[in-house]
Amino acid sequence: MHPLAPGRKTPAANCAACREHTHPPQACPCTAAGKWCHGFHAATTDSARLRAWWGEQASFGVGVSCGPAGLVVLDVDAHSAEVPERDRLLPGIAIHQGVNLDGLASGFDTLALLAAYRSRANPVQDESTLRVRTPSGGLHIWYRVTEPGMRYRSSTGSSPKVALAWQVDVRAVGGYIVAPATRTPAGTYDPVGPARLPAPLPDWLAAELTRTGHLVDDGRARSATTTTATTTTTAAASRPVPRPDGTGAHRLLEPLLAEVHGCAAVPQGASFTEKLNRAAYTAGGLVAAGHLTDAEARELLTAAADEARPHQSHRSLAIINSALSAGLHRPLHLKGRP
């Protein structure tokens, strides 16, 4: 946790020395001295330090540094803003012209649209996890990351490069969230529904965050070599891997599956997620066009993923499910191919 300025949702001001001399948080002597400079960079769970901070200023609000706390929080906005073109509402997902977007006005609508595209429950209505209504009418949906080593970066819902959906910000590594019960002149951050703790991040949302570039690929997201992993690797190596059978659809899919298979020889930096996502999206288009069955596509994709990354089948399945679902909305017709 770290202090927020009294009555505000921004971090408490730095000390005079920090305000006068710009320097990186890592080089700041204030943190070591027990001060709250640099916002979430000073966040701590040390009870003595927290008592000292709030003892000095009882009207501080409470901020939670999401990265160290293992949190991913969806910050759903309801700001009055011009709605962008449909190709910017859900980055990476082409919304067909036949989809009626009349009435779409906020992050509540785009998050519901994303959930509908994936045939999943709308997180806004997820009563299993902590949800906090903001004074501006938005909603914070709290989740915790349970898969070891997985870390996600923060983003804003208007970012041209990394965004989950328009007006849906992501608070994770490199960001903080206002704790429930914090008061501002505009109102209080009030929890809604029965849950008071964050639930595990749903697989489909983890896959969406990966697809949209939120995964922090620093090596910690990859499994370490353990006895269990070695056993899994041996089992995967001994299992026959299905291969495409030579039809037009399979010939199109084969080089993409080969790229996934090739990641087995490169434990780091192989762009495994991107390659599996591309193969699964293509497979979804082939299924939608009737060139493959869903079962055939899943068997090929799962076998390739398990051969390349046998220690992370749970994550691979989430990527496959998400990309297959996206591909089903874009049938891939093979002209002149059997």
PDB file of N, CA and C in Angstrom, residues 231-322:
ATOM      1  N   THR A 231       9.216 -34.880 -15.839  1.00  0.00           N
ATOM      2  CA  THR A 231       8.285 -35.986 -16.052  1.00  0.00           C
ATOM      3  C   THR A 231       7.278 -35.652 -17.136  1.00  0.00           C
ATOM      4  N   THR A 232       6.762 -34.400 -17.109  1.00  0.00           N
ATOM      5  CA  THR A 232       5.797 -33.981 -18.110  1.00  0.00           C
ATOM      6  C   THR A 232       6.420 -33.965 -19.491  1.00  0.00           C
ATOM      7  N   THR A 233       7.671 -33.475 -19.573  1.00  0.00           N
ATOM      8  CA  THR A 233       8.363 -33.439 -20.851  1.00  0.00           C
ATOM      9  C   THR A 233       8.518 -34.839 -21.421  1.00  0.00           C
ATOM     10  N   THR A 234       8.895 -35.790 -20.578  1.00  0.00           N
ATOM     11  CA  THR A 234       9.070 -37.157 -21.037  1.00  0.00           C
ATOM     12  C   THR A 234       7.766 -37.732 -21.552  1.00  0.00           C
ATOM     13  N   ALA A 235       6.686 -37.456 -20.814  1.00  0.00           N
ATOM     14  CA  ALA A 235       5.386 -37.965 -21.240  1.00  0.00           C
ATOM     15  C   ALA A 235       4.971 -37.362 -22.569  1.00  0.00           C
ATOM     16  N   ALA A 236       5.214 -36.043 -22.729  1.00  0.00           N
ATOM     17  CA  ALA A 236       4.827 -35.386 -23.973  1.00  0.00           C
ATOM     18  C   ALA A 236       5.650 -35.908 -25.139  1.00  0.00           C
ATOM     19  N   ALA A 237       6.944 -36.158 -24.888  1.00  0.00           N
ATOM     20  CA  ALA A 237       7.804 -36.635 -25.962  1.00  0.00           C
ATOM     21  C   ALA A 237       7.421 -38.024 -26.425  1.00  0.00           C
ATOM     22  N   SER A 238       6.867 -38.844 -25.495  1.00  0.00           N
ATOM     23  CA  SER A 238       6.520 -40.208 -25.853  1.00  0.00           C
ATOM     24  C   SER A 238       5.141 -40.315 -26.502  1.00  0.00           C
ATOM     25  N   ARG A 239       4.362 -39.210 -26.468  1.00  0.00           N
ATOM     26  CA  ARG A 239       3.023 -39.240 -27.028  1.00  0.00           C
ATOM     27  C   ARG A 239       3.081 -38.919 -28.511  1.00  0.00           C
ATOM     28  N   PRO A 240       2.413 -39.682 -29.369  1.00  0.00           N
ATOM     29  CA  PRO A 240       2.426 -39.377 -30.792  1.00  0.00           C
ATOM     30  C   PRO A 240       1.751 -38.034 -31.060  1.00  0.00           C
ATOM     31  N   VAL A 241       2.368 -37.236 -31.931  1.00  0.00           N
ATOM     32  CA  VAL A 241       1.844 -35.922 -32.251  1.00  0.00           C
ATOM     33  C   VAL A 241       1.119 -35.981 -33.585  1.00  0.00           C
ATOM     34  N   PRO A 242      -0.184 -35.653 -33.617  1.00  0.00           N
ATOM     35  CA  PRO A 242      -0.907 -35.680 -34.882  1.00  0.00           C
ATOM     36  C   PRO A 242      -0.355 -34.639 -35.837  1.00  0.00           C
ATOM     37  N   ARG A 243      -0.344 -34.955 -37.102  1.00  0.00           N
ATOM     38  CA  ARG A 243       0.145 -34.051 -38.128  1.00  0.00           C
ATOM     39  C   ARG A 243      -0.950 -33.791 -39.157  1.00  0.00           C
ATOM     40  N   PRO A 244      -0.894 -32.635 -39.847  1.00  0.00           N
ATOM     41  CA  PRO A 244      -1.870 -32.383 -40.892  1.00  0.00           C
ATOM     42  C   PRO A 244      -1.857 -33.482 -41.938  1.00  0.00           C
ATOM     43  N   ASP A 245      -3.046 -33.743 -42.554  1.00  0.00           N
ATOM     44  CA  ASP A 245      -3.185 -34.910 -43.418  1.00  0.00           C
ATOM     45  C   ASP A 245      -3.064 -34.615 -44.904  1.00  0.00           C
ATOM     46  N   GLY A 246      -2.739 -33.365 -45.289  1.00  0.00           N
ATOM     47  CA  GLY A 246      -2.494 -33.095 -46.696  1.00  0.00           C
ATOM     48  C   GLY A 246      -3.618 -32.389 -47.414  1.00  0.00           C
ATOM     49  N   THR A 247      -4.769 -32.213 -46.804  1.00  0.00           N
ATOM     50  CA  THR A 247      -5.834 -31.472 -47.455  1.00  0.00           C
ATOM     51  C   THR A 247      -5.459 -29.995 -47.515  1.00  0.00           C
ATOM     52  N   GLY A 248      -6.251 -29.193 -48.263  1.00  0.00           N
ATOM     53  CA  GLY A 248      -5.942 -27.772 -48.399  1.00  0.00           C
ATOM     54  C   GLY A 248      -5.877 -27.067 -47.063  1.00  0.00           C
ATOM     55  N   ALA A 249      -6.843 -27.343 -46.198  1.00  0.00           N
ATOM     56  CA  ALA A 249      -6.862 -26.698 -44.892  1.00  0.00           C
ATOM     57  C   ALA A 249      -5.634 -27.076 -44.079  1.00  0.00           C
ATOM     58  N   HIS A 250      -5.296 -28.354 -44.112  1.00  0.00           N
ATOM     59  CA  HIS A 250      -4.144 -28.803 -43.338  1.00  0.00           C
ATOM     60  C   HIS A 250      -2.839 -28.259 -43.903  1.00  0.00           C
ATOM     61  N   ARG A 251      -2.772 -28.132 -45.235  1.00  0.00           N
ATOM     62  CA  ARG A 251      -1.558 -27.568 -45.825  1.00  0.00           C
ATOM     63  C   ARG A 251      -1.376 -26.116 -45.407  1.00  0.00           C
ATOM     64  N   LEU A 252      -2.469 -25.390 -45.252  1.00  0.00           N
ATOM     65  CA  LEU A 252      -2.383 -24.009 -44.804  1.00  0.00           C
ATOM     66  C   LEU A 252      -1.961 -23.929 -43.340  1.00  0.00           C
ATOM     67  N   LEU A 253      -2.442 -24.843 -42.534  1.00  0.00           N
ATOM     68  CA  LEU A 253      -2.175 -24.821 -41.104  1.00  0.00           C
ATOM     69  C   LEU A 253      -0.798 -25.380 -40.757  1.00  0.00           C
ATOM     70  N   GLU A 254      -0.283 -26.267 -41.591  1.00  0.00           N
ATOM     71  CA  GLU A 254       0.960 -26.982 -41.264  1.00  0.00           C
ATOM     72  C   GLU A 254       2.139 -26.067 -40.952  1.00  0.00           C
ATOM     73  N   PRO A 255       2.448 -25.034 -41.770  1.00  0.00           N
ATOM     74  CA  PRO A 255       3.607 -24.200 -41.424  1.00  0.00           C
ATOM     75  C   PRO A 255       3.422 -23.427 -40.120  1.00  0.00           C
ATOM     76  N   LEU A 256       2.180 -23.076 -39.797  1.00  0.00           N
ATOM     77  CA  LEU A 256       1.924 -22.368 -38.545  1.00  0.00           C
ATOM     78  C   LEU A 256       2.133 -23.298 -37.346  1.00  0.00           C
ATOM     79  N   LEU A 257       1.685 -24.542 -37.485  1.00  0.00           N
ATOM     80  CA  LEU A 257       1.915 -25.524 -36.426  1.00  0.00           C
ATOM     81  C   LEU A 257       3.402 -25.837 -36.294  1.00  0.00           C
ATOM     82  N   ALA A 258       4.111 -25.840 -37.420  1.00  0.00           N
ATOM     83  CA  ALA A 258       5.550 -26.103 -37.385  1.00  0.00           C
ATOM     84  C   ALA A 258       6.279 -25.019 -36.595  1.00  0.00           C
ATOM     85  N   GLU A 259       5.807 -23.771 -36.717  1.00  0.00           N
ATOM     86  CA  GLU A 259       6.427 -22.692 -35.943  1.00  0.00           C
ATOM     87  C   GLU A 259       6.221 -22.913 -34.440  1.00  0.00           C
ATOM     88  N   VAL A 260       5.019 -23.395 -34.083  1.00  0.00           N
ATOM     89  CA  VAL A 260       4.751 -23.687 -32.675  1.00  0.00           C
ATOM     90  C   VAL A 260       5.631 -24.838 -32.203  1.00  0.00           C
ATOM     91  N   HIS A 261       5.683 -25.918 -32.987  1.00  0.00           N
ATOM     92  CA  HIS A 261       6.540 -27.058 -32.647  1.00  0.00           C
ATOM     93  C   HIS A 261       7.992 -26.612 -32.458  1.00  0.00           C
ATOM     94  N   GLY A 262       8.444 -25.678 -33.320  1.00  0.00           N
ATOM     95  CA  GLY A 262       9.834 -25.242 -33.279  1.00  0.00           C
ATOM     96  C   GLY A 262      10.223 -24.543 -31.994  1.00  0.00           C
ATOM     97  N   CYS A 263       9.231 -24.048 -31.252  1.00  0.00           N
ATOM     98  CA  CYS A 263       9.527 -23.361 -29.991  1.00  0.00           C
ATOM     99  C   CYS A 263      10.092 -24.318 -28.946  1.00  0.00           C
ATOM    100  N   ALA A 264       9.919 -25.618 -29.148  1.00  0.00           N
ATOM    101  CA  ALA A 264      10.435 -26.598 -28.188  1.00  0.00           C
ATOM    102  C   ALA A 264      11.950 -26.496 -28.051  1.00  0.00           C
ATOM    103  N   ALA A 265      12.613 -26.089 -29.150  1.00  0.00           N
ATOM    104  CA  ALA A 265      14.072 -26.011 -29.134  1.00  0.00           C
ATOM    105  C   ALA A 265      14.578 -24.677 -28.604  1.00  0.00           C
ATOM    106  N   VAL A 266      13.655 -23.741 -28.340  1.00  0.00           N
ATOM    107  CA  VAL A 266      14.044 -22.410 -27.886  1.00  0.00           C
ATOM    108  C   VAL A 266      13.265 -22.087 -26.613  1.00  0.00           C
ATOM    109  N   PRO A 267      13.859 -22.294 -25.441  1.00  0.00           N
ATOM    110  CA  PRO A 267      13.113 -22.114 -24.188  1.00  0.00           C
ATOM    111  C   PRO A 267      12.726 -20.679 -23.896  1.00  0.00           C
ATOM    112  N   GLN A 268      13.430 -19.708 -24.481  1.00  0.00           N
ATOM    113  CA  GLN A 268      13.128 -18.300 -24.228  1.00  0.00           C
ATOM    114  C   GLN A 268      13.216 -17.513 -25.522  1.00  0.00           C
ATOM    115  N   GLY A 269      12.365 -16.470 -25.621  1.00  0.00           N
ATOM    116  CA  GLY A 269      12.449 -15.561 -26.752  1.00  0.00           C
ATOM    117  C   GLY A 269      11.996 -16.133 -28.071  1.00  0.00           C
ATOM    118  N   ALA A 270      11.147 -17.168 -28.059  1.00  0.00           N
ATOM    119  CA  ALA A 270      10.706 -17.806 -29.302  1.00  0.00           C
ATOM    120  C   ALA A 270       9.369 -17.269 -29.798  1.00  0.00           C
ATOM    121  N   SER A 271       8.786 -16.313 -29.081  1.00  0.00           N
ATOM    122  CA  SER A 271       7.462 -15.770 -29.444  1.00  0.00           C
ATOM    123  C   SER A 271       6.415 -16.873 -29.493  1.00  0.00           C
ATOM    124  N   PHE A 272       6.483 -17.790 -28.525  1.00  0.00           N
ATOM    125  CA  PHE A 272       5.554 -18.928 -28.494  1.00  0.00           C
ATOM    126  C   PHE A 272       4.096 -18.472 -28.471  1.00  0.00           C
ATOM    127  N   THR A 273       3.786 -17.506 -27.610  1.00  0.00           N
ATOM    128  CA  THR A 273       2.396 -17.060 -27.481  1.00  0.00           C
ATOM    129  C   THR A 273       1.861 -16.532 -28.800  1.00  0.00           C
ATOM    130  N   GLU A 274       2.641 -15.678 -29.468  1.00  0.00           N
ATOM    131  CA  GLU A 274       2.206 -15.113 -30.734  1.00  0.00           C
ATOM    132  C   GLU A 274       2.006 -16.192 -31.796  1.00  0.00           C
ATOM    133  N   LYS A 275       2.905 -17.168 -31.831  1.00  0.00           N
ATOM    134  CA  LYS A 275       2.815 -18.216 -32.847  1.00  0.00           C
ATOM    135  C   LYS A 275       1.622 -19.132 -32.599  1.00  0.00           C
ATOM    136  N   LEU A 276       1.390 -19.481 -31.332  1.00  0.00           N
ATOM    137  CA  LEU A 276       0.228 -20.313 -31.019  1.00  0.00           C
ATOM    138  C   LEU A 276      -1.059 -19.540 -31.283  1.00  0.00           C
ATOM    139  N   ASN A 277      -1.075 -18.266 -30.937  1.00  0.00           N
ATOM    140  CA  ASN A 277      -2.252 -17.433 -31.173  1.00  0.00           C
ATOM    141  C   ASN A 277      -2.573 -17.370 -32.668  1.00  0.00           C
ATOM    142  N   ARG A 278      -1.545 -17.201 -33.499  1.00  0.00           N
ATOM    143  CA  ARG A 278      -1.744 -17.115 -34.951  1.00  0.00           C
ATOM    144  C   ARG A 278      -2.267 -18.429 -35.517  1.00  0.00           C
ATOM    145  N   ALA A 279      -1.691 -19.534 -35.052  1.00  0.00           N
ATOM    146  CA  ALA A 279      -2.142 -20.844 -35.540  1.00  0.00           C
ATOM    147  C   ALA A 279      -3.585 -21.118 -35.127  1.00  0.00           C
ATOM    148  N   ALA A 280      -3.929 -20.787 -33.881  1.00  0.00           N
ATOM    149  CA  ALA A 280      -5.277 -21.047 -33.392  1.00  0.00           C
ATOM    150  C   ALA A 280      -6.304 -20.143 -34.072  1.00  0.00           C
ATOM    151  N   TYR A 281      -5.936 -18.898 -34.332  1.00  0.00           N
ATOM    152  CA  TYR A 281      -6.848 -17.987 -35.022  1.00  0.00           C
ATOM    153  C   TYR A 281      -7.131 -18.490 -36.433  1.00  0.00           C
ATOM    154  N   THR A 282      -6.079 -18.937 -37.134  1.00  0.00           N
ATOM    155  CA  THR A 282      -6.254 -19.487 -38.477  1.00  0.00           C
ATOM    156  C   THR A 282      -7.119 -20.741 -38.436  1.00  0.00           C
ATOM    157  N   ALA A 283      -6.857 -21.599 -37.449  1.00  0.00           N
ATOM    158  CA  ALA A 283      -7.653 -22.817 -37.312  1.00  0.00           C
ATOM    159  C   ALA A 283      -9.122 -22.488 -37.074  1.00  0.00           C
ATOM    160  N   GLY A 284      -9.389 -21.442 -36.283  1.00  0.00           N
ATOM    161  CA  GLY A 284     -10.768 -21.033 -36.041  1.00  0.00           C
ATOM    162  C   GLY A 284     -11.459 -20.621 -37.325  1.00  0.00           C
ATOM    163  N   GLY A 285     -10.738 -19.897 -38.184  1.00  0.00           N
ATOM    164  CA  GLY A 285     -11.305 -19.511 -39.473  1.00  0.00           C
ATOM    165  C   GLY A 285     -11.591 -20.712 -40.353  1.00  0.00           C
ATOM    166  N   LEU A 286     -10.729 -21.713 -40.305  1.00  0.00           N
ATOM    167  CA  LEU A 286     -10.939 -22.939 -41.092  1.00  0.00           C
ATOM    168  C   LEU A 286     -12.123 -23.738 -40.562  1.00  0.00           C
ATOM    169  N   VAL A 287     -12.283 -23.760 -39.233  1.00  0.00           N
ATOM    170  CA  VAL A 287     -13.439 -24.435 -38.634  1.00  0.00           C
ATOM    171  C   VAL A 287     -14.728 -23.727 -39.046  1.00  0.00           C
ATOM    172  N   ALA A 288     -14.704 -22.392 -38.988  1.00  0.00           N
ATOM    173  CA  ALA A 288     -15.900 -21.620 -39.335  1.00  0.00           C
ATOM    174  C   ALA A 288     -16.318 -21.828 -40.778  1.00  0.00           C
ATOM    175  N   ALA A 289     -15.337 -22.063 -41.660  1.00  0.00           N
ATOM    176  CA  ALA A 289     -15.628 -22.265 -43.078  1.00  0.00           C
ATOM    177  C   ALA A 289     -15.932 -23.729 -43.406  1.00  0.00           C
ATOM    178  N   GLY A 290     -15.850 -24.609 -42.408  1.00  0.00           N
ATOM    179  CA  GLY A 290     -16.184 -26.004 -42.626  1.00  0.00           C
ATOM    180  C   GLY A 290     -15.056 -26.871 -43.144  1.00  0.00           C
ATOM    181  N   HIS A 291     -13.832 -26.348 -43.129  1.00  0.00           N
ATOM    182  CA  HIS A 291     -12.695 -27.120 -43.640  1.00  0.00           C
ATOM    183  C   HIS A 291     -12.095 -28.047 -42.576  1.00  0.00           C
ATOM    184  N   LEU A 292     -12.361 -27.766 -41.306  1.00  0.00           N
ATOM    185  CA  LEU A 292     -11.883 -28.584 -40.195  1.00  0.00           C
ATOM    186  C   LEU A 292     -13.011 -28.692 -39.179  1.00  0.00           C
ATOM    187  N   THR A 293     -12.992 -29.755 -38.392  1.00  0.00           N
ATOM    188  CA  THR A 293     -13.899 -29.810 -37.250  1.00  0.00           C
ATOM    189  C   THR A 293     -13.215 -29.149 -36.048  1.00  0.00           C
ATOM    190  N   ASP A 294     -14.011 -28.729 -35.094  1.00  0.00           N
ATOM    191  CA  ASP A 294     -13.453 -28.122 -33.896  1.00  0.00           C
ATOM    192  C   ASP A 294     -12.534 -29.103 -33.169  1.00  0.00           C
ATOM    193  N   ALA A 295     -12.929 -30.369 -33.125  1.00  0.00           N
ATOM    194  CA  ALA A 295     -12.126 -31.382 -32.439  1.00  0.00           C
ATOM    195  C   ALA A 295     -10.779 -31.575 -33.126  1.00  0.00           C
ATOM    196  N   GLU A 296     -10.786 -31.591 -34.474  1.00  0.00           N
ATOM    197  CA  GLU A 296      -9.524 -31.747 -35.206  1.00  0.00           C
ATOM    198  C   GLU A 296      -8.590 -30.572 -34.917  1.00  0.00           C
ATOM    199  N   ALA A 297      -9.152 -29.366 -34.959  1.00  0.00           N
ATOM    200  CA  ALA A 297      -8.335 -28.177 -34.729  1.00  0.00           C
ATOM    201  C   ALA A 297      -7.730 -28.199 -33.328  1.00  0.00           C
ATOM    202  N   ARG A 298      -8.533 -28.524 -32.337  1.00  0.00           N
ATOM    203  CA  ARG A 298      -8.039 -28.528 -30.960  1.00  0.00           C
ATOM    204  C   ARG A 298      -6.975 -29.599 -30.749  1.00  0.00           C
ATOM    205  N   GLU A 299      -7.152 -30.748 -31.384  1.00  0.00           N
ATOM    206  CA  GLU A 299      -6.165 -31.818 -31.223  1.00  0.00           C
ATOM    207  C   GLU A 299      -4.814 -31.395 -31.787  1.00  0.00           C
ATOM    208  N   LEU A 300      -4.825 -30.793 -32.985  1.00  0.00           N
ATOM    209  CA  LEU A 300      -3.581 -30.351 -33.605  1.00  0.00           C
ATOM    210  C   LEU A 300      -2.910 -29.248 -32.792  1.00  0.00           C
ATOM    211  N   LEU A 301      -3.694 -28.283 -32.356  1.00  0.00           N
ATOM    212  CA  LEU A 301      -3.142 -27.144 -31.615  1.00  0.00           C
ATOM    213  C   LEU A 301      -2.616 -27.556 -30.246  1.00  0.00           C
ATOM    214  N   THR A 302      -3.385 -28.376 -29.551  1.00  0.00           N
ATOM    215  CA  THR A 302      -2.974 -28.809 -28.209  1.00  0.00           C
ATOM    216  C   THR A 302      -1.707 -29.649 -28.268  1.00  0.00           C
ATOM    217  N   ALA A 303      -1.631 -30.526 -29.262  1.00  0.00           N
ATOM    218  CA  ALA A 303      -0.436 -31.364 -29.391  1.00  0.00           C
ATOM    219  C   ALA A 303       0.801 -30.518 -29.664  1.00  0.00           C
ATOM    220  N   ALA A 304       0.663 -29.533 -30.554  1.00  0.00           N
ATOM    221  CA  ALA A 304       1.803 -28.669 -30.866  1.00  0.00           C
ATOM    222  C   ALA A 304       2.223 -27.857 -29.646  1.00  0.00           C
ATOM    223  N   ALA A 305       1.233 -27.308 -28.919  1.00  0.00           N
ATOM    224  CA  ALA A 305       1.549 -26.498 -27.748  1.00  0.00           C
ATOM    225  C   ALA A 305       2.189 -27.326 -26.642  1.00  0.00           C
ATOM    226  N   ASP A 306       1.661 -28.532 -26.413  1.00  0.00           N
ATOM    227  CA  ASP A 306       2.209 -29.377 -25.346  1.00  0.00           C
ATOM    228  C   ASP A 306       3.615 -29.853 -25.667  1.00  0.00           C
ATOM    229  N   GLU A 307       3.890 -30.058 -26.957  1.00  0.00           N
ATOM    230  CA  GLU A 307       5.245 -30.467 -27.336  1.00  0.00           C
ATOM    231  C   GLU A 307       6.230 -29.319 -27.116  1.00  0.00           C
ATOM    232  N   ALA A 308       5.789 -28.086 -27.408  1.00  0.00           N
ATOM    233  CA  ALA A 308       6.682 -26.941 -27.300  1.00  0.00           C
ATOM    234  C   ALA A 308       6.840 -26.448 -25.866  1.00  0.00           C
ATOM    235  N   ARG A 309       5.732 -26.428 -25.119  1.00  0.00           N
ATOM    236  CA  ARG A 309       5.745 -25.917 -23.749  1.00  0.00           C
ATOM    237  C   ARG A 309       4.956 -26.870 -22.847  1.00  0.00           C
ATOM    238  N   PRO A 310       5.528 -28.028 -22.541  1.00  0.00           N
ATOM    239  CA  PRO A 310       4.781 -29.044 -21.783  1.00  0.00           C
ATOM    240  C   PRO A 310       4.449 -28.646 -20.355  1.00  0.00           C
ATOM    241  N   HIS A 311       5.107 -27.612 -19.834  1.00  0.00           N
ATOM    242  CA  HIS A 311       4.892 -27.245 -18.434  1.00  0.00           C
ATOM    243  C   HIS A 311       3.794 -26.199 -18.246  1.00  0.00           C
ATOM    244  N   GLN A 312       3.166 -25.740 -19.329  1.00  0.00           N
ATOM    245  CA  GLN A 312       2.207 -24.649 -19.201  1.00  0.00           C
ATOM    246  C   GLN A 312       0.937 -24.931 -20.012  1.00  0.00           C
ATOM    247  N   SER A 313       0.444 -26.145 -19.894  1.00  0.00           N
ATOM    248  CA  SER A 313      -0.731 -26.527 -20.670  1.00  0.00           C
ATOM    249  C   SER A 313      -1.947 -25.679 -20.324  1.00  0.00           C
ATOM    250  N   HIS A 314      -2.049 -25.267 -19.060  1.00  0.00           N
ATOM    251  CA  HIS A 314      -3.181 -24.449 -18.620  1.00  0.00           C
ATOM    252  C   HIS A 314      -3.207 -23.126 -19.385  1.00  0.00           C
ATOM    253  N   ARG A 315      -2.060 -22.476 -19.482  1.00  0.00           N
ATOM    254  CA  ARG A 315      -1.971 -21.205 -20.199  1.00  0.00           C
ATOM    255  C   ARG A 315      -2.154 -21.408 -21.698  1.00  0.00           C
ATOM    256  N   SER A 316      -1.580 -22.463 -22.247  1.00  0.00           N
ATOM    257  CA  SER A 316      -1.712 -22.729 -23.675  1.00  0.00           C
ATOM    258  C   SER A 316      -3.172 -22.941 -24.057  1.00  0.00           C
ATOM    259  N   LEU A 317      -3.903 -23.661 -23.210  1.00  0.00           N
ATOM    260  CA  LEU A 317      -5.311 -23.904 -23.493  1.00  0.00           C
ATOM    261  C   LEU A 317      -6.095 -22.600 -23.514  1.00  0.00           C
ATOM    262  N   ALA A 318      -5.759 -21.677 -22.627  1.00  0.00           N
ATOM    263  CA  ALA A 318      -6.441 -20.385 -22.611  1.00  0.00           C
ATOM    264  C   ALA A 318      -6.181 -19.616 -23.901  1.00  0.00           C
ATOM    265  N   ILE A 319      -4.949 -19.658 -24.389  1.00  0.00           N
ATOM    266  CA  ILE A 319      -4.610 -18.989 -25.639  1.00  0.00           C
ATOM    267  C   ILE A 319      -5.363 -19.623 -26.806  1.00  0.00           C
ATOM    268  N   ILE A 320      -5.390 -20.950 -26.835  1.00  0.00           N
ATOM    269  CA  ILE A 320      -6.090 -21.660 -27.909  1.00  0.00           C
ATOM    270  C   ILE A 320      -7.581 -21.327 -27.900  1.00  0.00           C
ATOM    271  N   ASN A 321      -8.192 -21.370 -26.726  1.00  0.00           N
ATOM    272  CA  ASN A 321      -9.631 -21.091 -26.633  1.00  0.00           C
ATOM    273  C   ASN A 321      -9.954 -19.689 -27.132  1.00  0.00           C
ATOM    274  N   SER A 322      -9.158 -18.718 -26.717  1.00  0.00           N
ATOM    275  CA  SER A 322      -9.421 -17.339 -27.090  1.00  0.00           C
ATOM    276  C   SER A 322      -9.228 -17.113 -28.584  1.00  0.00           C
TER     277      SER A 322
END
